[in-house]
mmCIF file of C-alpha atoms in Angstrom:
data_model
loop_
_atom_site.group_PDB
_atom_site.id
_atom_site.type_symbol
_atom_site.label_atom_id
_atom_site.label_comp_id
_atom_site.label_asym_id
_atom_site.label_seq_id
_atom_site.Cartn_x
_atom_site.Cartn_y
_atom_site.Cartn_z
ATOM 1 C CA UNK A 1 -181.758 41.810 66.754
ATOM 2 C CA UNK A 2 -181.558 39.921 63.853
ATOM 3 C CA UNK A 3 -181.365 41.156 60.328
ATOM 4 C CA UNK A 4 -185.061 40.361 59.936
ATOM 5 C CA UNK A 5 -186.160 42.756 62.978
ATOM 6 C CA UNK A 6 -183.382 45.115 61.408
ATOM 7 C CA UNK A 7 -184.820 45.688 58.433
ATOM 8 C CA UNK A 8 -188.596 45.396 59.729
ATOM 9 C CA UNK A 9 -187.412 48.784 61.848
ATOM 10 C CA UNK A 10 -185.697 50.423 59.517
ATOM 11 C CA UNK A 11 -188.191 50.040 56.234
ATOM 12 C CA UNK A 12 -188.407 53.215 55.886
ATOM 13 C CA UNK A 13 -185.276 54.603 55.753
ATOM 14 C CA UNK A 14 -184.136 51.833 53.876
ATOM 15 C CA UNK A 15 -187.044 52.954 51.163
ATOM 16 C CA UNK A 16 -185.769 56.490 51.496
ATOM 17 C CA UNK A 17 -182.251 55.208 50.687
ATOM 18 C CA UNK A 18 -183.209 53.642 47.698
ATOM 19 C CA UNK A 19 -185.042 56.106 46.229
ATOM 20 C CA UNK A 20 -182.841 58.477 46.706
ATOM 21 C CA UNK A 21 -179.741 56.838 45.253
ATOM 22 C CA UNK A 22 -182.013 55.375 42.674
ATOM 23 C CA UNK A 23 -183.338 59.364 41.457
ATOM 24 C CA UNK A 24 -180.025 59.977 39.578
ATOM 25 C CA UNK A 25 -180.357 57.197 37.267
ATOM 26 C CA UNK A 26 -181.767 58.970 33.591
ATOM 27 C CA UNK A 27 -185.217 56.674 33.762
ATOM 28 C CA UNK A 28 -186.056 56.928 37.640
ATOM 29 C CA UNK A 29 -186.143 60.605 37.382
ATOM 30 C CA UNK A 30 -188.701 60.607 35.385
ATOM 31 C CA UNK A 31 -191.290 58.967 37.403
ATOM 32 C CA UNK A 32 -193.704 59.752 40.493
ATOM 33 C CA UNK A 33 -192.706 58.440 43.792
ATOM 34 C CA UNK A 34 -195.715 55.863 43.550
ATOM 35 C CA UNK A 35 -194.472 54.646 39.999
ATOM 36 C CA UNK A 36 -190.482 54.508 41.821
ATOM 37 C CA UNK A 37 -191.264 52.519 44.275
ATOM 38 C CA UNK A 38 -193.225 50.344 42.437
ATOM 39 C CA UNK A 39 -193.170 47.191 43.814
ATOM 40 C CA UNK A 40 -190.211 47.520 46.578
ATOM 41 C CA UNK A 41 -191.921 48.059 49.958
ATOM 42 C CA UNK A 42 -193.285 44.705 49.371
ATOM 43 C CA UNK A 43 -190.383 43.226 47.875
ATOM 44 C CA UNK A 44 -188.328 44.493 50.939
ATOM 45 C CA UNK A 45 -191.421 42.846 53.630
ATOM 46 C CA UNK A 46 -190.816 39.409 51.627
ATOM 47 C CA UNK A 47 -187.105 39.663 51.895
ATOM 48 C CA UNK A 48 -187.381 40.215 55.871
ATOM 49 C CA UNK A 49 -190.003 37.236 56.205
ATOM 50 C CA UNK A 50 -187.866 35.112 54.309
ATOM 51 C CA UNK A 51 -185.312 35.643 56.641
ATOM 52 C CA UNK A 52 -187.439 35.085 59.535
ATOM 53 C CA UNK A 53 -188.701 31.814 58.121
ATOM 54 C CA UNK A 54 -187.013 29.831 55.344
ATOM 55 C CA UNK A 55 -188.603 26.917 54.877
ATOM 56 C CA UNK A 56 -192.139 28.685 55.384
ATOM 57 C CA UNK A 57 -191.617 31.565 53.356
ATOM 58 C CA UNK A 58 -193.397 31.324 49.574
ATOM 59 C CA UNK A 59 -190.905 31.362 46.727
ATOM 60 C CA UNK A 60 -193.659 32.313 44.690
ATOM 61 C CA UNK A 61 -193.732 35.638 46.251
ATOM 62 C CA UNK A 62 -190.443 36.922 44.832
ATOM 63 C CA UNK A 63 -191.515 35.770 41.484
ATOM 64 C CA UNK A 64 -194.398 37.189 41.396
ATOM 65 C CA UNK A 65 -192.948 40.675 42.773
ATOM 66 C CA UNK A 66 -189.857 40.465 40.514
ATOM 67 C CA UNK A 67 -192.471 39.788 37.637
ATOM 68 C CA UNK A 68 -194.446 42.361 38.323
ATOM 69 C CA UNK A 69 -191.418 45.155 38.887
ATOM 70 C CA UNK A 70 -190.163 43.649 35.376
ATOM 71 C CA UNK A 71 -192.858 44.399 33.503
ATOM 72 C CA UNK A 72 -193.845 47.819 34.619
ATOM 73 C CA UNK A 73 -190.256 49.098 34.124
ATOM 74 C CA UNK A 74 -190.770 47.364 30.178
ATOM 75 C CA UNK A 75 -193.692 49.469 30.038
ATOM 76 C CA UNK A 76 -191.844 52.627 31.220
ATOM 77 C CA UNK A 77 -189.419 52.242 28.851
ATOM 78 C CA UNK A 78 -186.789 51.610 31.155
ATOM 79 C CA UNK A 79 -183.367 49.865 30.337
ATOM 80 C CA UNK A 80 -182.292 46.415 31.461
ATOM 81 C CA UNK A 81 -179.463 48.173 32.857
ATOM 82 C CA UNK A 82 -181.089 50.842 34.885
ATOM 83 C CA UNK A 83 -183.154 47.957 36.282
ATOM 84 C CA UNK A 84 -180.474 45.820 37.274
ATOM 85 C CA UNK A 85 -179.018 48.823 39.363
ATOM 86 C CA UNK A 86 -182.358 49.549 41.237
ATOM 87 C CA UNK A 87 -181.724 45.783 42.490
ATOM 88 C CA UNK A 88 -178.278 46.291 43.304
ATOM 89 C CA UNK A 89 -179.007 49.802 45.020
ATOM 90 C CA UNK A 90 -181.290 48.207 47.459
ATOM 91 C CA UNK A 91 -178.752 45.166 48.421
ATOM 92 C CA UNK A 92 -176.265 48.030 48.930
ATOM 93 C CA UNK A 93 -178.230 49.939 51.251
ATOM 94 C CA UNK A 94 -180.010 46.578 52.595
ATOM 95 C CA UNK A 95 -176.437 45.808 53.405
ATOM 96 C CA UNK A 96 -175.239 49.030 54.680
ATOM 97 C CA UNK A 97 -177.933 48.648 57.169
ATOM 98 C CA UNK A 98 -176.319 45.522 58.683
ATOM 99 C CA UNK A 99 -172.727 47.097 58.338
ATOM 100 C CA UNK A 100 -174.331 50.201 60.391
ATOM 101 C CA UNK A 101 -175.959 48.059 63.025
ATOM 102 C CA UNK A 102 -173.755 44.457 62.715
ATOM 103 C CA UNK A 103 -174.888 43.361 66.553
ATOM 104 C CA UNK A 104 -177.087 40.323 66.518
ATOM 105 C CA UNK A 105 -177.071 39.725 62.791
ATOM 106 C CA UNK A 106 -175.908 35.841 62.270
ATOM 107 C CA UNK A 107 -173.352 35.882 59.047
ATOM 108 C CA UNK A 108 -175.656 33.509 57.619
ATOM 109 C CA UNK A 109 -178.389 35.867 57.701
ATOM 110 C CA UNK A 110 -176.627 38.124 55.218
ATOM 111 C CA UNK A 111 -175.693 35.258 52.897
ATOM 112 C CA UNK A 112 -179.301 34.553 52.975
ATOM 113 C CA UNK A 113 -180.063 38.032 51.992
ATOM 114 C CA UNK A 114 -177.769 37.883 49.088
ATOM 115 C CA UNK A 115 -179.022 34.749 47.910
ATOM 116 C CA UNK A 116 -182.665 35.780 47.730
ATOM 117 C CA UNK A 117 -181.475 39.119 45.826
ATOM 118 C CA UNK A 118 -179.800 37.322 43.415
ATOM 119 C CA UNK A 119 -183.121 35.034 42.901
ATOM 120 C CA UNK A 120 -184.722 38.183 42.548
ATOM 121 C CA UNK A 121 -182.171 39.556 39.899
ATOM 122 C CA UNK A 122 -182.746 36.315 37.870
ATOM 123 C CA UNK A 123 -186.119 36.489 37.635
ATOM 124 C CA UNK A 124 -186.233 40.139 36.929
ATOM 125 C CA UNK A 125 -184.050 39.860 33.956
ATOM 126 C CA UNK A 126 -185.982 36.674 32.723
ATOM 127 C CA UNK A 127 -189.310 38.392 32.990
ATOM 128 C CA UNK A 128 -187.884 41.771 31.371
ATOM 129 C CA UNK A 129 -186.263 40.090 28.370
ATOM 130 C CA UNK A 130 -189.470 37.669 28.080
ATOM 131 C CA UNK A 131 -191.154 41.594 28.167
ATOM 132 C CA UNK A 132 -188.999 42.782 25.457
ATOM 133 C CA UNK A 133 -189.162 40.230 22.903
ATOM 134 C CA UNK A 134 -192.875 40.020 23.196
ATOM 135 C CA UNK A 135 -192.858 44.079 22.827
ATOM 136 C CA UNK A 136 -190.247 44.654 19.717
ATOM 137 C CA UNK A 137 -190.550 40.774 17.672
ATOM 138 C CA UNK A 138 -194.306 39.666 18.885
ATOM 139 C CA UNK A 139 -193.696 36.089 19.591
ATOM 140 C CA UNK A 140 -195.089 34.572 22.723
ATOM 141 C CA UNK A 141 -192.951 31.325 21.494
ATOM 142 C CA UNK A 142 -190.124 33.263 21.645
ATOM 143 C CA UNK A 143 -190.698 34.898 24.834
ATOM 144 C CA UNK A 144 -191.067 31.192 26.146
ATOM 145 C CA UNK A 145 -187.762 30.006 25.104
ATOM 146 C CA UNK A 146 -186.271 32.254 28.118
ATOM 147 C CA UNK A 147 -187.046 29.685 30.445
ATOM 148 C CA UNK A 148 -190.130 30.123 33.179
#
């Protein structure tokens, strides 16, 4: 079994995981399940296809998800910080996984994995401080010098 298939059977408990760890951070408490999970199931699906297929899988899928995570946690008020740790929760539990269960996972699979999470980190933190200075200083010029 791959770490593809791995994750693919474990989803949920990986999800469960997460949240969990993620509840005793000040700003996660505060929000439904729905509004926690935000984005994640799917982000977790596109992490497992892009395993499974590389060159097929669309990039713009993980921008679009990290995006989209980035600005809802701006409009929850959240904290760069606190955001930052959500990601970091779910490539410690997507890696706990594969220490739990290390049979038929290819070492390149994991460097894979870390490589799209830290994609994902980038362009969350882009898209939340892009968020922020369009929120507090009201300059979509500004926003753009960020980068894409």
């Amino acid at each position: 079994m791959g770490l593809a298939q791995l994750i693919d059977a474990h989803k949920q408990e990986v999800l469960g995981r997460w949240k969990e760890m993620v509840r005793t951070l000040a700003d996660a408490r505060k929000l439904s399940d729905a509004s926690l999970e935000d984005h994640v199931p799917e982000l977790i699906d596109w992490l497992a296809a892009r395993l499974r297929d590389r060159v097929s899988t669309n990039d713009y899928g993980t921008q679009m998800l990290s995006r989209a995570h980035a600005f809802q946690r701006v409009g929850e008020e959240f904290d760069l910080v606190e955001v930052l740790v959500e990601l970091a929760v779910l490539r410690e539990v997507l890696l706990g996984l594969w220490v739990e269960e290390p049979a038929g996972v290819a070492p390149v699979e994991v460097l894979h994995l870390s490589q799209d999470l830290d994609d994902v980190v980038t362009v969350c933190t882009t898209e939340f401080a892009r968020q922020v200075v369009r929120r507090y200083c009201g300059s979509p010029q500004a926003a753009e010098t960020l980068g894409p």
